[in-house]
XYZ file of C-alpha atoms in Angstrom:
343
model
C 0.000 0.000 0.000
C 1.367 3.422 -0.971
C 1.934 6.054 1.682
C -0.859 8.663 1.849
C -0.420 12.186 0.574
C -1.404 13.657 3.933
C -1.085 12.686 7.556
C -3.654 14.563 9.607
C -2.816 14.696 13.314
C -5.540 15.432 15.865
C -4.594 15.623 19.571
C -7.632 14.681 21.651
C -8.319 15.518 25.269
C -11.797 15.529 26.823
C -13.651 16.883 23.791
C -16.418 14.311 23.499
C -18.957 17.042 22.700
C -17.061 18.242 19.626
C -14.927 15.316 18.515
C -17.399 13.826 16.040
C -17.819 17.150 14.275
C -14.045 17.435 13.968
C -13.457 13.880 12.705
C -16.407 13.950 10.314
C -15.139 17.195 8.768
C -11.828 15.473 8.024
C -13.249 12.182 6.772
C -15.585 14.092 4.444
C -12.825 16.021 2.681
C -13.077 16.389 -1.102
C -9.425 15.239 -1.273
C -9.339 11.763 0.228
C -5.713 10.601 0.014
C -4.871 10.892 3.706
C -4.504 9.081 6.989
C -6.073 10.426 10.152
C -4.114 9.975 13.373
C -6.184 10.530 16.529
C -3.972 10.888 19.589
C -6.026 10.334 22.742
C -4.004 12.170 25.367
C -5.361 10.448 28.474
C -8.945 11.680 28.142
C -11.191 10.969 31.120
C -14.470 11.348 29.207
C -15.718 9.283 26.241
C -13.250 10.765 23.752
C -11.046 7.646 23.682
C -14.024 5.383 22.951
C -15.175 7.723 20.181
C -11.706 7.521 18.605
C -11.823 3.715 18.673
C -15.286 3.736 17.136
C -14.050 5.745 14.160
C -11.029 3.464 13.756
C -13.428 0.513 13.580
C -15.390 2.169 10.779
C -12.603 3.572 8.583
C -9.204 2.184 7.659
C -8.021 5.782 7.252
C -8.160 6.254 11.025
C -5.344 5.315 13.392
C -5.660 5.778 17.140
C -2.895 6.293 19.669
C -3.839 6.030 23.343
C -1.338 7.555 25.731
C -1.084 8.947 29.224
C -1.820 12.636 29.470
C 1.288 14.591 28.518
C -0.082 17.756 26.982
C -0.808 18.900 23.462
C 2.846 19.133 22.391
C 3.570 15.544 23.412
C 0.375 14.387 21.708
C 1.281 16.088 18.432
C 4.787 14.651 18.630
C 3.338 11.162 19.067
C 1.376 11.752 15.873
C 4.468 12.975 14.024
C 6.307 9.841 15.097
C 3.640 7.697 13.435
C 2.873 9.818 10.366
C 3.495 8.279 6.930
C 2.188 11.042 4.666
C 4.136 13.295 2.331
C 2.488 16.292 3.965
C 1.444 16.996 7.548
C -1.606 18.894 8.795
C -2.929 19.449 12.310
C -6.447 19.966 13.590
C -7.472 20.526 17.209
C -10.281 18.231 18.308
C -12.733 21.014 19.143
C -12.207 22.711 15.766
C -13.076 21.525 12.270
C -12.366 21.948 8.563
C -14.417 23.078 5.618
C -14.726 20.309 2.955
C -11.970 21.712 0.717
C -9.191 22.233 3.270
C -6.904 19.470 1.976
C -7.784 19.970 -1.680
C -6.846 23.639 -1.504
C -3.600 23.116 0.399
C -2.368 20.250 -1.763
C -3.055 22.503 -4.757
C -0.819 25.184 -3.258
C 2.014 22.661 -2.988
C 1.847 22.110 -6.759
C 3.487 25.486 -7.249
C 7.251 25.210 -7.677
C 9.361 24.908 -4.506
C 6.549 25.572 -2.038
C 7.641 24.437 1.431
C 4.707 25.682 3.498
C 1.026 26.219 2.675
C -1.139 28.563 4.760
C -4.904 29.078 4.668
C -7.297 31.457 6.413
C -9.271 30.688 9.559
C -12.532 31.835 11.126
C -13.685 31.935 14.740
C -16.974 30.138 15.369
C -19.114 29.355 18.401
C -20.115 25.865 19.552
C -22.877 25.801 16.923
C -20.455 26.604 14.096
C -21.747 30.165 13.644
C -19.043 32.727 12.752
C -18.323 35.168 15.570
C -16.028 38.096 16.168
C -12.730 36.897 17.529
C -9.614 35.238 16.254
C -9.740 35.420 12.443
C -7.110 35.652 9.739
C -6.693 38.882 7.803
C -8.468 38.749 4.455
C -6.585 40.963 2.023
C -9.038 40.181 -0.796
C -6.139 38.993 -2.912
C -5.511 35.955 -5.079
C -3.409 33.129 -3.694
C 0.144 34.314 -3.128
C 3.433 32.472 -3.642
C 6.001 34.277 -1.532
C 9.788 34.226 -1.497
C 11.178 33.528 1.952
C 12.808 36.612 3.441
C 12.409 38.809 6.487
C 9.874 41.137 4.831
C 7.708 38.140 3.966
C 7.976 36.732 7.471
C 6.996 39.914 9.308
C 4.209 40.665 6.855
C 2.669 37.273 7.607
C 3.464 37.569 11.314
C 1.755 40.953 11.604
C -1.250 39.540 9.734
C -1.459 36.789 12.393
C -0.625 34.052 9.877
C 2.376 32.601 11.746
C 1.059 32.064 15.262
C -0.903 28.796 14.809
C 0.184 25.397 13.556
C -3.291 24.227 12.473
C -3.966 26.599 9.552
C -1.034 25.183 7.623
C 0.356 22.141 5.852
C 3.986 21.074 6.077
C 6.344 18.784 4.182
C 7.104 15.677 6.215
C 10.626 15.286 4.875
C 11.579 18.783 6.048
C 10.259 18.006 9.524
C 12.141 14.696 9.555
C 15.470 16.011 8.242
C 15.361 19.015 10.593
C 14.384 16.839 13.544
C 11.520 19.213 14.308
C 9.181 18.451 17.179
C 6.937 20.552 19.378
C 8.784 21.723 22.467
C 7.240 19.743 25.322
C 8.828 22.056 27.890
C 6.596 24.995 27.012
C 2.854 25.307 27.493
C 2.305 28.671 25.810
C 3.160 29.985 22.322
C 4.123 26.396 21.429
C 2.437 26.674 18.022
C 4.309 29.844 17.096
C 7.578 28.322 18.291
C 7.097 25.293 16.028
C 6.108 27.338 12.967
C 9.013 29.757 13.396
C 11.496 26.881 13.650
C 9.945 25.213 10.593
C 10.266 28.369 8.479
C 13.815 28.874 9.757
C 14.681 25.377 8.512
C 13.469 25.993 4.946
C 16.112 26.256 2.261
C 16.446 29.691 0.582
C 14.853 28.517 -2.674
C 11.722 27.362 -0.881
C 8.569 29.516 -1.012
C 5.462 29.973 1.092
C 1.994 29.695 -0.454
C -0.855 31.655 1.133
C -4.589 31.668 0.493
C -7.031 33.959 2.280
C -9.788 31.330 1.976
C -10.976 30.617 5.518
C -10.854 26.829 5.529
C -10.197 26.238 9.230
C -12.957 26.806 11.773
C -11.583 27.780 15.186
C -13.989 27.317 18.086
C -13.808 30.043 20.695
C -16.106 28.489 23.305
C -14.377 27.665 26.565
C -14.520 24.078 27.779
C -12.555 21.517 29.720
C -9.993 20.758 27.014
C -8.420 24.150 27.694
C -6.606 25.355 30.758
C -7.923 28.746 31.848
C -5.469 29.877 34.466
C -2.430 32.084 34.645
C 0.857 30.311 34.038
C 3.625 31.994 36.074
C 6.143 30.805 33.472
C 4.349 32.580 30.618
C 6.817 35.459 30.315
C 9.770 33.065 30.239
C 8.098 31.261 27.334
C 7.562 34.547 25.535
C 11.252 35.409 25.981
C 12.144 32.011 24.540
C 10.050 32.872 21.486
C 11.477 36.399 21.192
C 14.931 34.874 20.841
C 13.632 32.629 18.048
C 12.176 35.659 16.285
C 15.530 37.472 16.388
C 16.498 35.157 13.504
C 14.269 37.280 11.240
C 15.559 40.684 12.381
C 18.039 42.487 10.135
C 16.589 45.998 9.721
C 15.052 48.684 11.917
C 11.672 47.795 10.428
C 12.127 44.155 11.418
C 13.084 45.180 14.949
C 10.017 47.390 15.212
C 7.856 44.437 14.222
C 9.541 42.273 16.834
C 9.011 44.821 19.578
C 5.435 45.436 18.514
C 4.927 41.773 19.366
C 6.874 42.189 22.616
C 4.511 45.007 23.596
C 1.496 42.828 22.829
C 3.046 40.044 24.922
C 3.570 42.459 27.827
C -0.038 43.647 27.789
C -1.301 40.081 27.309
C 0.751 38.834 30.256
C -0.403 41.595 32.601
C -4.041 41.329 31.481
C -3.900 37.560 32.052
C -2.688 38.044 35.618
C -5.613 40.304 36.489
C -8.105 38.182 34.544
C -7.321 35.017 36.464
C -6.311 36.681 39.741
C -8.514 39.794 39.989
C -7.771 40.220 43.717
C -4.038 39.736 43.452
C -2.076 41.557 46.154
C 0.665 44.050 45.361
C 3.240 41.718 46.885
C 2.156 38.751 44.743
C 1.935 40.930 41.616
C 5.431 42.214 42.250
C 6.795 38.682 42.652
C 4.941 37.472 39.560
C 6.106 40.274 37.262
C 9.601 40.926 38.624
C 11.485 38.995 35.937
C 9.408 40.596 33.185
C 9.802 44.168 34.423
C 13.573 43.728 34.752
C 14.060 42.008 31.386
C 15.878 43.670 28.502
C 12.973 42.880 26.184
C 10.617 44.854 28.426
C 12.964 47.836 28.622
C 13.794 47.819 24.906
C 10.132 47.596 23.910
C 9.641 51.213 24.976
C 12.702 52.316 23.048
C 11.934 50.586 19.755
C 8.151 50.606 19.819
C 6.862 53.211 22.250
C 4.238 54.322 19.731
C 2.746 50.810 19.791
C 1.163 51.631 23.144
C -0.564 54.800 21.962
C -3.724 52.884 21.039
C -4.134 51.891 24.696
C -4.133 55.490 25.928
C -1.407 57.880 27.097
C -1.761 57.131 30.805
C -1.621 53.364 30.296
C 1.459 53.765 28.111
C 3.245 55.877 30.713
C 2.371 53.451 33.509
C 3.790 50.491 31.597
C 6.851 52.433 30.494
C 7.659 53.189 34.131
C 8.298 49.505 34.771
C 7.079 50.115 38.311
C 5.052 47.213 39.731
C 3.229 49.460 42.220
C 2.072 51.881 39.499
C 0.956 49.084 37.172
C -0.887 47.237 39.937
C -2.479 50.463 41.153
C -3.572 51.443 37.639
C -5.366 48.129 37.137
C -6.987 48.186 40.567
C -8.258 51.751 40.123
C -9.513 50.927 36.612
C -11.397 47.949 38.012
C -12.941 50.094 40.752
C -14.047 52.751 38.259
C -15.654 50.093 36.047
C -17.499 48.737 39.075
C -18.757 52.162 40.156
C -19.536 53.669 36.765
C -20.113 50.513 34.732
C -17.524 51.298 32.103
């Protein structure tokens, strides 16, 4: 039996309510030369049994049952088993439109394409499009791009780099480069993998991009996701910043990098107050100390001070101070004002 064109890897953890929708969307693809690898990552609901049921019905489906090790370990288990020429990922609470594989395999038919990227759309649990995480639609034809720093930051700023599941990869490149998801990080792991994959591409390789939104990203919160603040989050961001330095050679590139650093700073601080709204000054200071003292934090306000202007002058000045007391106080007062005035 010949190896399939695609290996589709789906990490599964406690998504019994959505798993059938995900698997059915893959099995019903217009392009049918693929294997589907379901990696049950120690689910405690009926997800594992659902995986086995699909394997019993279709010889395209392979199931791996493993102890819970996280999404990176689950994807790596799938990569270890994959036999396809190309690799694609789908999270088990998301799903594909019927032409996902057909479109991406078509993009690979262009000369020297090493990575294919499609658009994505946020949906609710009923599959209805909602405002949220969506790819930028430039209303352009499919694009075949030469790999360089301008290309990278253009895609990065359009939010086309940050996820692993809106793409298709060449298995041989992953194998030769020894690429795997970093199991030591639990945040920005997708971006880390994609950045390392692009970094491994030979200079003659190109990236193919379509704005067609073929991946449906569910925004509803449920038990497959961890909704808590990870105290190691900033360290993981710094790890990624160092990866991104590979694509910095001009002032424009550096501005793009630090625009992302600024967004990571605001995301990190907002996450702390979202998951710990009553955090004390002492705990906030301990939690943010390494971030506030980091060179990336300090340099962000040198290279990209204007990036904070959209958040308001006072907020920008508070963050630029790097003072934990001022930042904590600003958030606490803002929360109080919202409570009193409802805004």
